[in-house]
Amino acid sequence: MTYSVSPIGFVRSCFKEKFAIPRQPQLAPAARGVLELVAPYDTGDAVQGLEQVSHVWLLFVFHQALEDKPRLKVRPPRLGGNQSMGVFATRATHRPNGIGQSVVKLDKVEAGRLWLSGIDLLDGTPVLDIKPYVPYADVIDEATNTIASAAPILIPVEWDDQALMQAHQHAQRLDEPLVALIEQCLAQDPRPAYQNPTPERRYGAQLWDLDVRWHYPQPGLIRVLEVVPAA
Ligand code: SAM
């Protein structure tokens, strides 16, 4: 039996590529985006009352990770990519039906548009449904998960003077908390766990319309080198 679903909207996100997106929502509070609703959900009726809600669950499609053949085992990056695990024990993007879910902060509600922060969603992500977060039911004090028992360990992020100046200038132009966004995303060390970066090796990711480039002057330390318009 098959069921068909169709998007109720699409996310316009600060994240233009998968690399450097946090592994879960809420890890980068400065990660912002707008959920643009499509007809018939864009008139205001469907979101009436949502302004009374601080956070929402988004159900969405991992549209850039869809595969024809379902995987039963995956190698979560959190475990260094070398340990395989049942797909249902993880939040891997490659999964049956390609459905993701994230709790995000709802900053503003307009007819046809929801302003979000703390997102872990790629630009263009199709959203299937929105549900209000209900603290009395969704917060489970005694919940445990020994595979993912704590948020990723953060590493320090330093700036070249010029890079910090560039980031402040673009933050003003975009009217976005760009310095915080870069620091929050890089502090989670987006590099694949199996890579041992030399100081010469350069890394980069696109945030908004900018290329952010950094390196690791020593293990466990990131230095931002430049923040320039994306090529
Ligand atoms: N919170 C969601 C969940 O639990 O279903 C997503 C968790 S998943 C591990 C987070 C990663 O999904 C991000 O780091 C990003 O690389 C990737 N991602 C986000 N949006 C995506 C999309 N539309 N298509 C493919 N991958 C995406």
PDB file of C-alpha atoms and ligand atoms in Angstrom:
ATOM      1  CA  MET A   1       0.000   0.000   0.000  1.00  0.00           C
ATOM      2  CA  THR A   2       1.297   3.473  -0.712  1.00  0.00           C
ATOM      3  CA  TYR A   3       0.201   6.861   0.522  1.00  0.00           C
ATOM      4  CA  SER A   4       0.997  10.097  -1.184  1.00  0.00           C
ATOM      5  CA  VAL A   5       1.829  13.282   0.663  1.00  0.00           C
ATOM      6  CA  SER A   6       2.547  16.745  -0.647  1.00  0.00           C
ATOM      7  CA  PRO A   7       4.414  19.680   0.893  1.00  0.00           C
ATOM      8  CA  ILE A   8       2.498  22.354   2.769  1.00  0.00           C
ATOM      9  CA  GLY A   9       5.495  24.660   2.303  1.00  0.00           C
ATOM     10  CA  PHE A  10       9.229  25.013   1.786  1.00  0.00           C
ATOM     11  CA  VAL A  11      11.950  26.319   4.096  1.00  0.00           C
ATOM     12  CA  ARG A  12      14.135  29.243   3.098  1.00  0.00           C
ATOM     13  CA  SER A  13      17.133  28.583   5.322  1.00  0.00           C
ATOM     14  CA  CYS A  14      20.536  30.038   6.214  1.00  0.00           C
ATOM     15  CA  PHE A  15      21.976  26.620   5.265  1.00  0.00           C
ATOM     16  CA  LYS A  16      22.671  26.328   1.541  1.00  0.00           C
ATOM     17  CA  GLU A  17      24.540  23.024   1.728  1.00  0.00           C
ATOM     18  CA  LYS A  18      24.473  20.034   4.072  1.00  0.00           C
ATOM     19  CA  PHE A  19      28.008  20.509   5.394  1.00  0.00           C
ATOM     20  CA  ALA A  20      28.121  22.457   8.699  1.00  0.00           C
ATOM     21  CA  ILE A  21      24.400  22.121   9.448  1.00  0.00           C
ATOM     22  CA  PRO A  22      24.060  21.095  13.110  1.00  0.00           C
ATOM     23  CA  ARG A  23      23.034  17.481  13.653  1.00  0.00           C
ATOM     24  CA  GLN A  24      19.873  18.441  15.502  1.00  0.00           C
ATOM     25  CA  PRO A  25      17.686  21.504  15.959  1.00  0.00           C
ATOM     26  CA  GLN A  26      18.313  23.915  18.871  1.00  0.00           C
ATOM     27  CA  LEU A  27      22.097  23.403  18.694  1.00  0.00           C
ATOM     28  CA  ALA A  28      22.503  26.688  16.800  1.00  0.00           C
ATOM     29  CA  PRO A  29      19.873  29.162  18.072  1.00  0.00           C
ATOM     30  CA  ALA A  30      21.133  31.753  15.524  1.00  0.00           C
ATOM     31  CA  ALA A  31      20.242  29.435  12.606  1.00  0.00           C
ATOM     32  CA  ARG A  32      17.205  31.111  11.137  1.00  0.00           C
ATOM     33  CA  GLY A  33      14.846  30.571   8.266  1.00  0.00           C
ATOM     34  CA  VAL A  34      11.348  31.146   6.976  1.00  0.00           C
ATOM     35  CA  LEU A  35       8.788  28.469   6.223  1.00  0.00           C
ATOM     36  CA  GLU A  36       6.876  29.712   3.189  1.00  0.00           C
ATOM     37  CA  LEU A  37       3.487  28.032   3.008  1.00  0.00           C
ATOM     38  CA  VAL A  38       1.883  27.128  -0.300  1.00  0.00           C
ATOM     39  CA  ALA A  39      -1.803  27.278  -1.292  1.00  0.00           C
ATOM     40  CA  PRO A  40      -4.256  26.582   0.247  1.00  0.00           C
ATOM     41  CA  TYR A  41      -2.290  26.982   3.531  1.00  0.00           C
ATOM     42  CA  ASP A  42      -0.949  30.454   2.780  1.00  0.00           C
ATOM     43  CA  THR A  43      -4.003  32.605   3.566  1.00  0.00           C
ATOM     44  CA  GLY A  44      -3.621  32.851   7.343  1.00  0.00           C
ATOM     45  CA  ASP A  45      -6.469  30.487   8.268  1.00  0.00           C
ATOM     46  CA  ALA A  46      -4.240  27.419   8.749  1.00  0.00           C
ATOM     47  CA  VAL A  47      -1.866  29.210  11.158  1.00  0.00           C
ATOM     48  CA  GLN A  48      -4.481  31.060  13.193  1.00  0.00           C
ATOM     49  CA  GLY A  49      -3.686  30.526  16.919  1.00  0.00           C
ATOM     50  CA  LEU A  50      -0.096  29.497  16.266  1.00  0.00           C
ATOM     51  CA  GLU A  51       1.119  32.834  17.667  1.00  0.00           C
ATOM     52  CA  GLN A  52       0.319  31.368  21.113  1.00  0.00           C
ATOM     53  CA  VAL A  53       2.942  28.670  20.622  1.00  0.00           C
ATOM     54  CA  SER A  54       6.713  29.104  21.214  1.00  0.00           C
ATOM     55  CA  HIS A  55       7.975  25.996  19.390  1.00  0.00           C
ATOM     56  CA  VAL A  56       6.673  23.725  16.644  1.00  0.00           C
ATOM     57  CA  TRP A  57       7.432  20.252  15.362  1.00  0.00           C
ATOM     58  CA  LEU A  58       8.156  20.217  11.660  1.00  0.00           C
ATOM     59  CA  LEU A  59       7.759  17.006   9.679  1.00  0.00           C
ATOM     60  CA  PHE A  60       9.746  17.267   6.492  1.00  0.00           C
ATOM     61  CA  VAL A  61      11.381  15.403   3.636  1.00  0.00           C
ATOM     62  CA  PHE A  62      15.173  14.911   3.485  1.00  0.00           C
ATOM     63  CA  HIS A  63      14.892  15.896  -0.147  1.00  0.00           C
ATOM     64  CA  GLN A  64      18.637  15.760  -0.761  1.00  0.00           C
ATOM     65  CA  ALA A  65      19.081  12.294   0.736  1.00  0.00           C
ATOM     66  CA  LEU A  66      16.321  10.290  -0.935  1.00  0.00           C
ATOM     67  CA  GLU A  67      17.204   6.775  -2.083  1.00  0.00           C
ATOM     68  CA  ASP A  68      15.275   4.094  -3.998  1.00  0.00           C
ATOM     69  CA  LYS A  69      16.345   1.221  -1.773  1.00  0.00           C
ATOM     70  CA  PRO A  70      15.791   1.553   1.984  1.00  0.00           C
ATOM     71  CA  ARG A  71      18.839   1.047   4.207  1.00  0.00           C
ATOM     72  CA  LEU A  72      18.411  -1.128   7.277  1.00  0.00           C
ATOM     73  CA  LYS A  73      21.765  -0.249   8.790  1.00  0.00           C
ATOM     74  CA  VAL A  74      23.440   3.158   8.834  1.00  0.00           C
ATOM     75  CA  ARG A  75      26.716   4.583  10.116  1.00  0.00           C
ATOM     76  CA  PRO A  76      25.859   7.644  12.217  1.00  0.00           C
ATOM     77  CA  PRO A  77      28.475  10.440  11.996  1.00  0.00           C
ATOM     78  CA  ARG A  78      28.074  10.843  15.737  1.00  0.00           C
ATOM     79  CA  LEU A  79      29.726   7.443  16.204  1.00  0.00           C
ATOM     80  CA  GLY A  80      32.623   8.419  13.972  1.00  0.00           C
ATOM     81  CA  GLY A  81      31.117   6.829  10.857  1.00  0.00           C
ATOM     82  CA  ASN A  82      32.696   3.425  11.548  1.00  0.00           C
ATOM     83  CA  GLN A  83      29.987   1.754  13.625  1.00  0.00           C
ATOM     84  CA  SER A  84      26.805   0.550  11.979  1.00  0.00           C
ATOM     85  CA  MET A  85      23.447   0.606  13.669  1.00  0.00           C
ATOM     86  CA  GLY A  86      19.805  -0.125  12.866  1.00  0.00           C
ATOM     87  CA  VAL A  87      18.299   2.790  11.001  1.00  0.00           C
ATOM     88  CA  PHE A  88      15.448   3.101  13.500  1.00  0.00           C
ATOM     89  CA  ALA A  89      17.934   3.549  16.356  1.00  0.00           C
ATOM     90  CA  THR A  90      19.218   6.705  14.672  1.00  0.00           C
ATOM     91  CA  ARG A  91      18.105   9.968  13.163  1.00  0.00           C
ATOM     92  CA  ALA A  92      20.042   9.323   9.963  1.00  0.00           C
ATOM     93  CA  THR A  93      18.859  11.196   6.883  1.00  0.00           C
ATOM     94  CA  HIS A  94      18.911   8.016   4.748  1.00  0.00           C
ATOM     95  CA  ARG A  95      15.820   6.275   6.031  1.00  0.00           C
ATOM     96  CA  PRO A  96      12.567   4.680   4.862  1.00  0.00           C
ATOM     97  CA  ASN A  97      10.324   7.388   3.395  1.00  0.00           C
ATOM     98  CA  GLY A  98      13.012  10.033   3.977  1.00  0.00           C
ATOM     99  CA  ILE A  99      11.020  11.794   6.700  1.00  0.00           C
ATOM    100  CA  GLY A 100      12.701  14.093   9.234  1.00  0.00           C
ATOM    101  CA  GLN A 101      11.320  15.856  12.285  1.00  0.00           C
ATOM    102  CA  SER A 102      12.650  18.845  14.162  1.00  0.00           C
ATOM    103  CA  VAL A 103      11.450  21.000  17.042  1.00  0.00           C
ATOM    104  CA  VAL A 104      12.184  24.611  16.141  1.00  0.00           C
ATOM    105  CA  LYS A 105      11.504  27.980  17.723  1.00  0.00           C
ATOM    106  CA  LEU A 106       8.658  29.959  16.249  1.00  0.00           C
ATOM    107  CA  ASP A 107       9.735  33.611  16.227  1.00  0.00           C
ATOM    108  CA  LYS A 108       6.924  35.181  14.209  1.00  0.00           C
ATOM    109  CA  VAL A 109       3.726  34.119  12.487  1.00  0.00           C
ATOM    110  CA  GLU A 110       2.410  35.831   9.369  1.00  0.00           C
ATOM    111  CA  ALA A 111      -0.212  34.702   6.879  1.00  0.00           C
ATOM    112  CA  GLY A 112       1.700  32.314   4.656  1.00  0.00           C
ATOM    113  CA  ARG A 113       4.996  32.610   6.541  1.00  0.00           C
ATOM    114  CA  LEU A 114       6.510  31.250   9.739  1.00  0.00           C
ATOM    115  CA  TRP A 115       9.790  32.760  10.987  1.00  0.00           C
ATOM    116  CA  LEU A 116      11.905  30.066  12.613  1.00  0.00           C
ATOM    117  CA  SER A 117      15.166  29.734  14.530  1.00  0.00           C
ATOM    118  CA  GLY A 118      17.276  26.905  15.886  1.00  0.00           C
ATOM    119  CA  ILE A 119      16.745  25.037  12.624  1.00  0.00           C
ATOM    120  CA  ASP A 120      18.752  22.115  11.221  1.00  0.00           C
ATOM    121  CA  LEU A 121      17.170  22.280   7.760  1.00  0.00           C
ATOM    122  CA  LEU A 122      18.664  22.740   4.356  1.00  0.00           C
ATOM    123  CA  ASP A 123      17.410  25.516   2.097  1.00  0.00           C
ATOM    124  CA  GLY A 124      14.467  24.265   0.005  1.00  0.00           C
ATOM    125  CA  THR A 125      13.426  21.525   2.462  1.00  0.00           C
ATOM    126  CA  PRO A 126       9.818  20.480   1.726  1.00  0.00           C
ATOM    127  CA  VAL A 127       7.665  20.504   4.884  1.00  0.00           C
ATOM    128  CA  LEU A 128       4.795  18.017   5.195  1.00  0.00           C
ATOM    129  CA  ASP A 129       3.153  19.179   8.413  1.00  0.00           C
ATOM    130  CA  ILE A 130       3.481  21.535  11.387  1.00  0.00           C
ATOM    131  CA  LYS A 131       2.416  20.636  14.898  1.00  0.00           C
ATOM    132  CA  PRO A 132       2.577  22.751  18.041  1.00  0.00           C
ATOM    133  CA  TYR A 133       5.071  21.615  20.675  1.00  0.00           C
ATOM    134  CA  VAL A 134       3.102  20.574  23.762  1.00  0.00           C
ATOM    135  CA  PRO A 135       5.426  20.721  26.799  1.00  0.00           C
ATOM    136  CA  TYR A 136       3.321  18.593  29.149  1.00  0.00           C
ATOM    137  CA  ALA A 137       3.312  15.736  26.650  1.00  0.00           C
ATOM    138  CA  ASP A 138       6.581  16.235  24.754  1.00  0.00           C
ATOM    139  CA  VAL A 139       8.989  16.795  27.675  1.00  0.00           C
ATOM    140  CA  ILE A 140       9.853  13.423  29.219  1.00  0.00           C
ATOM    141  CA  ASP A 141      11.987  13.971  32.299  1.00  0.00           C
ATOM    142  CA  GLU A 142      13.097  10.348  32.697  1.00  0.00           C
ATOM    143  CA  ALA A 143      13.873   9.767  28.998  1.00  0.00           C
ATOM    144  CA  THR A 144      17.268   8.230  28.197  1.00  0.00           C
ATOM    145  CA  ASN A 145      19.245   7.503  25.029  1.00  0.00           C
ATOM    146  CA  THR A 146      22.701   6.096  25.628  1.00  0.00           C
ATOM    147  CA  ILE A 147      23.611   6.314  21.923  1.00  0.00           C
ATOM    148  CA  ALA A 148      23.103  10.078  21.948  1.00  0.00           C
ATOM    149  CA  SER A 149      23.320  10.973  25.613  1.00  0.00           C
ATOM    150  CA  ALA A 150      24.506  14.585  25.305  1.00  0.00           C
ATOM    151  CA  ALA A 151      24.886  17.417  22.810  1.00  0.00           C
ATOM    152  CA  PRO A 152      28.148  17.402  20.812  1.00  0.00           C
ATOM    153  CA  ILE A 153      31.227  18.667  22.683  1.00  0.00           C
ATOM    154  CA  LEU A 154      31.978  22.208  21.524  1.00  0.00           C
ATOM    155  CA  ILE A 155      35.420  23.350  20.410  1.00  0.00           C
ATOM    156  CA  PRO A 156      36.707  26.949  20.563  1.00  0.00           C
ATOM    157  CA  VAL A 157      36.300  29.171  17.491  1.00  0.00           C
ATOM    158  CA  GLU A 158      38.739  32.048  16.920  1.00  0.00           C
ATOM    159  CA  TRP A 159      38.655  34.735  14.258  1.00  0.00           C
ATOM    160  CA  ASP A 160      41.177  36.424  11.998  1.00  0.00           C
ATOM    161  CA  ASP A 161      40.570  40.176  12.492  1.00  0.00           C
ATOM    162  CA  GLN A 162      39.623  40.634   8.860  1.00  0.00           C
ATOM    163  CA  ALA A 163      37.172  37.705   8.914  1.00  0.00           C
ATOM    164  CA  LEU A 164      35.426  39.091  11.991  1.00  0.00           C
ATOM    165  CA  MET A 165      35.113  42.507  10.332  1.00  0.00           C
ATOM    166  CA  GLN A 166      33.669  40.878   7.205  1.00  0.00           C
ATOM    167  CA  ALA A 167      31.195  38.893   9.316  1.00  0.00           C
ATOM    168  CA  HIS A 168      30.018  42.019  11.158  1.00  0.00           C
ATOM    169  CA  GLN A 169      29.533  43.897   7.870  1.00  0.00           C
ATOM    170  CA  HIS A 170      27.516  41.084   6.296  1.00  0.00           C
ATOM    171  CA  ALA A 171      25.526  40.627   9.519  1.00  0.00           C
ATOM    172  CA  GLN A 172      24.397  44.225   9.206  1.00  0.00           C
ATOM    173  CA  ARG A 173      23.538  43.870   5.524  1.00  0.00           C
ATOM    174  CA  LEU A 174      21.578  40.639   6.081  1.00  0.00           C
ATOM    175  CA  ASP A 175      20.107  41.777   9.422  1.00  0.00           C
ATOM    176  CA  GLU A 176      21.062  38.367  10.799  1.00  0.00           C
ATOM    177  CA  PRO A 177      23.098  37.220  13.855  1.00  0.00           C
ATOM    178  CA  LEU A 178      25.838  36.010  11.519  1.00  0.00           C
ATOM    179  CA  VAL A 179      28.786  36.017  13.945  1.00  0.00           C
ATOM    180  CA  ALA A 180      26.809  33.886  16.402  1.00  0.00           C
ATOM    181  CA  LEU A 181      25.621  31.603  13.598  1.00  0.00           C
ATOM    182  CA  ILE A 182      29.182  30.942  12.401  1.00  0.00           C
ATOM    183  CA  GLU A 183      30.475  30.390  15.927  1.00  0.00           C
ATOM    184  CA  GLN A 184      27.593  28.096  16.902  1.00  0.00           C
ATOM    185  CA  CYS A 185      27.886  25.949  13.757  1.00  0.00           C
ATOM    186  CA  LEU A 186      31.686  25.683  13.694  1.00  0.00           C
ATOM    187  CA  ALA A 187      31.981  25.025  17.453  1.00  0.00           C
ATOM    188  CA  GLN A 188      30.275  21.707  16.751  1.00  0.00           C
ATOM    189  CA  ASP A 189      33.203  20.804  14.520  1.00  0.00           C
ATOM    190  CA  PRO A 190      31.483  19.919  11.236  1.00  0.00           C
ATOM    191  CA  ARG A 191      34.519  18.037   9.866  1.00  0.00           C
ATOM    192  CA  PRO A 192      33.977  14.279   9.416  1.00  0.00           C
ATOM    193  CA  ALA A 193      35.305  12.509  12.534  1.00  0.00           C
ATOM    194  CA  TYR A 194      37.678  10.305  10.512  1.00  0.00           C
ATOM    195  CA  GLN A 195      39.572  13.312   9.053  1.00  0.00           C
ATOM    196  CA  ASN A 196      42.684  14.543  10.824  1.00  0.00           C
ATOM    197  CA  PRO A 197      43.024  18.100   9.565  1.00  0.00           C
ATOM    198  CA  THR A 198      46.450  19.625   9.053  1.00  0.00           C
ATOM    199  CA  PRO A 199      46.770  23.397   9.640  1.00  0.00           C
ATOM    200  CA  GLU A 200      47.238  23.824   5.863  1.00  0.00           C
ATOM    201  CA  ARG A 201      43.916  22.215   5.007  1.00  0.00           C
ATOM    202  CA  ARG A 202      41.083  24.698   4.326  1.00  0.00           C
ATOM    203  CA  TYR A 203      37.409  24.003   4.993  1.00  0.00           C
ATOM    204  CA  GLY A 204      34.410  25.966   3.784  1.00  0.00           C
ATOM    205  CA  ALA A 205      30.637  26.093   3.869  1.00  0.00           C
ATOM    206  CA  GLN A 206      27.982  28.426   2.519  1.00  0.00           C
ATOM    207  CA  LEU A 207      25.795  30.252   5.062  1.00  0.00           C
ATOM    208  CA  TRP A 208      23.195  32.625   3.598  1.00  0.00           C
ATOM    209  CA  ASP A 209      24.906  34.105   0.499  1.00  0.00           C
ATOM    210  CA  LEU A 210      28.392  33.828   1.989  1.00  0.00           C
ATOM    211  CA  ASP A 211      31.317  31.460   1.829  1.00  0.00           C
ATOM    212  CA  VAL A 212      32.791  30.930   5.283  1.00  0.00           C
ATOM    213  CA  ARG A 213      36.323  29.502   5.271  1.00  0.00           C
ATOM    214  CA  TRP A 214      38.253  28.149   8.251  1.00  0.00           C
ATOM    215  CA  HIS A 215      41.093  25.888   9.277  1.00  0.00           C
ATOM    216  CA  TYR A 216      42.356  23.992  12.309  1.00  0.00           C
ATOM    217  CA  PRO A 217      45.603  25.668  13.517  1.00  0.00           C
ATOM    218  CA  GLN A 218      45.840  22.796  16.018  1.00  0.00           C
ATOM    219  CA  PRO A 219      43.595  19.845  16.848  1.00  0.00           C
ATOM    220  CA  GLY A 220      40.423  20.928  18.604  1.00  0.00           C
ATOM    221  CA  LEU A 221      40.642  24.604  17.592  1.00  0.00           C
ATOM    222  CA  ILE A 222      38.986  26.395  14.655  1.00  0.00           C
ATOM    223  CA  ARG A 223      40.090  29.698  13.197  1.00  0.00           C
ATOM    224  CA  VAL A 224      37.770  31.557  10.810  1.00  0.00           C
ATOM    225  CA  LEU A 225      39.796  32.907   7.891  1.00  0.00           C
ATOM    226  CA  GLU A 226      37.275  34.722   5.727  1.00  0.00           C
ATOM    227  CA  VAL A 227      33.603  35.455   5.183  1.00  0.00           C
ATOM    228  CA  VAL A 228      33.081  36.476   1.580  1.00  0.00           C
ATOM    229  CA  PRO A 229      30.255  36.557  -0.979  1.00  0.00           C
ATOM    230  CA  ALA A 230      29.581  33.040  -2.293  1.00  0.00           C
ATOM    231  CA  ALA A 231      31.202  32.321  -5.631  1.00  0.00           C
TER     232      ALA A 231
HETATM  233  N1  SAM B   1      16.183  16.748  13.404  1.00  0.00           N
HETATM  234  C1  SAM B   1      15.974  15.958  12.219  1.00  0.00           C
HETATM  235  C2  SAM B   1      15.536  14.552  12.579  1.00  0.00           C
HETATM  236  O1  SAM B   1      15.859  14.095  13.670  1.00  0.00           O
HETATM  237  O2  SAM B   1      14.853  13.940  11.772  1.00  0.00           O
HETATM  238  C3  SAM B   1      17.188  15.939  11.322  1.00  0.00           C
HETATM  239  C4  SAM B   1      18.358  15.182  11.876  1.00  0.00           C
HETATM  240  S1  SAM B   1      19.541  14.895  10.638  1.00  0.00           S
HETATM  241  C5  SAM B   1      20.731  13.950  11.497  1.00  0.00           C
HETATM  242  C6  SAM B   1      20.269  16.486  10.490  1.00  0.00           C
HETATM  243  C7  SAM B   1      21.059  16.610   9.236  1.00  0.00           C
HETATM  244  O3  SAM B   1      20.201  16.477   8.129  1.00  0.00           O
HETATM  245  C8  SAM B   1      21.695  17.972   9.065  1.00  0.00           C
HETATM  246  O4  SAM B   1      22.949  18.017   9.689  1.00  0.00           O
HETATM  247  C9  SAM B   1      21.794  18.109   7.548  1.00  0.00           C
HETATM  248  O5  SAM B   1      23.066  17.728   7.092  1.00  0.00           O
HETATM  249  C10 SAM B   1      20.761  17.137   7.012  1.00  0.00           C
HETATM  250  N2  SAM B   1      19.653  17.759   6.299  1.00  0.00           N
HETATM  251  C11 SAM B   1      18.901  18.802   6.695  1.00  0.00           C
HETATM  252  N3  SAM B   1      17.946  19.074   5.785  1.00  0.00           N
HETATM  253  C12 SAM B   1      18.109  18.163   4.788  1.00  0.00           C
HETATM  254  C13 SAM B   1      17.434  17.919   3.560  1.00  0.00           C
HETATM  255  N4  SAM B   1      16.399  18.654   3.183  1.00  0.00           N
HETATM  256  N5  SAM B   1      17.880  16.899   2.764  1.00  0.00           N
HETATM  257  C14 SAM B   1      18.937  16.135   3.147  1.00  0.00           C
HETATM  258  N6  SAM B   1      19.612  16.332   4.296  1.00  0.00           N
HETATM  259  C15 SAM B   1      19.211  17.326   5.108  1.00  0.00           C
END
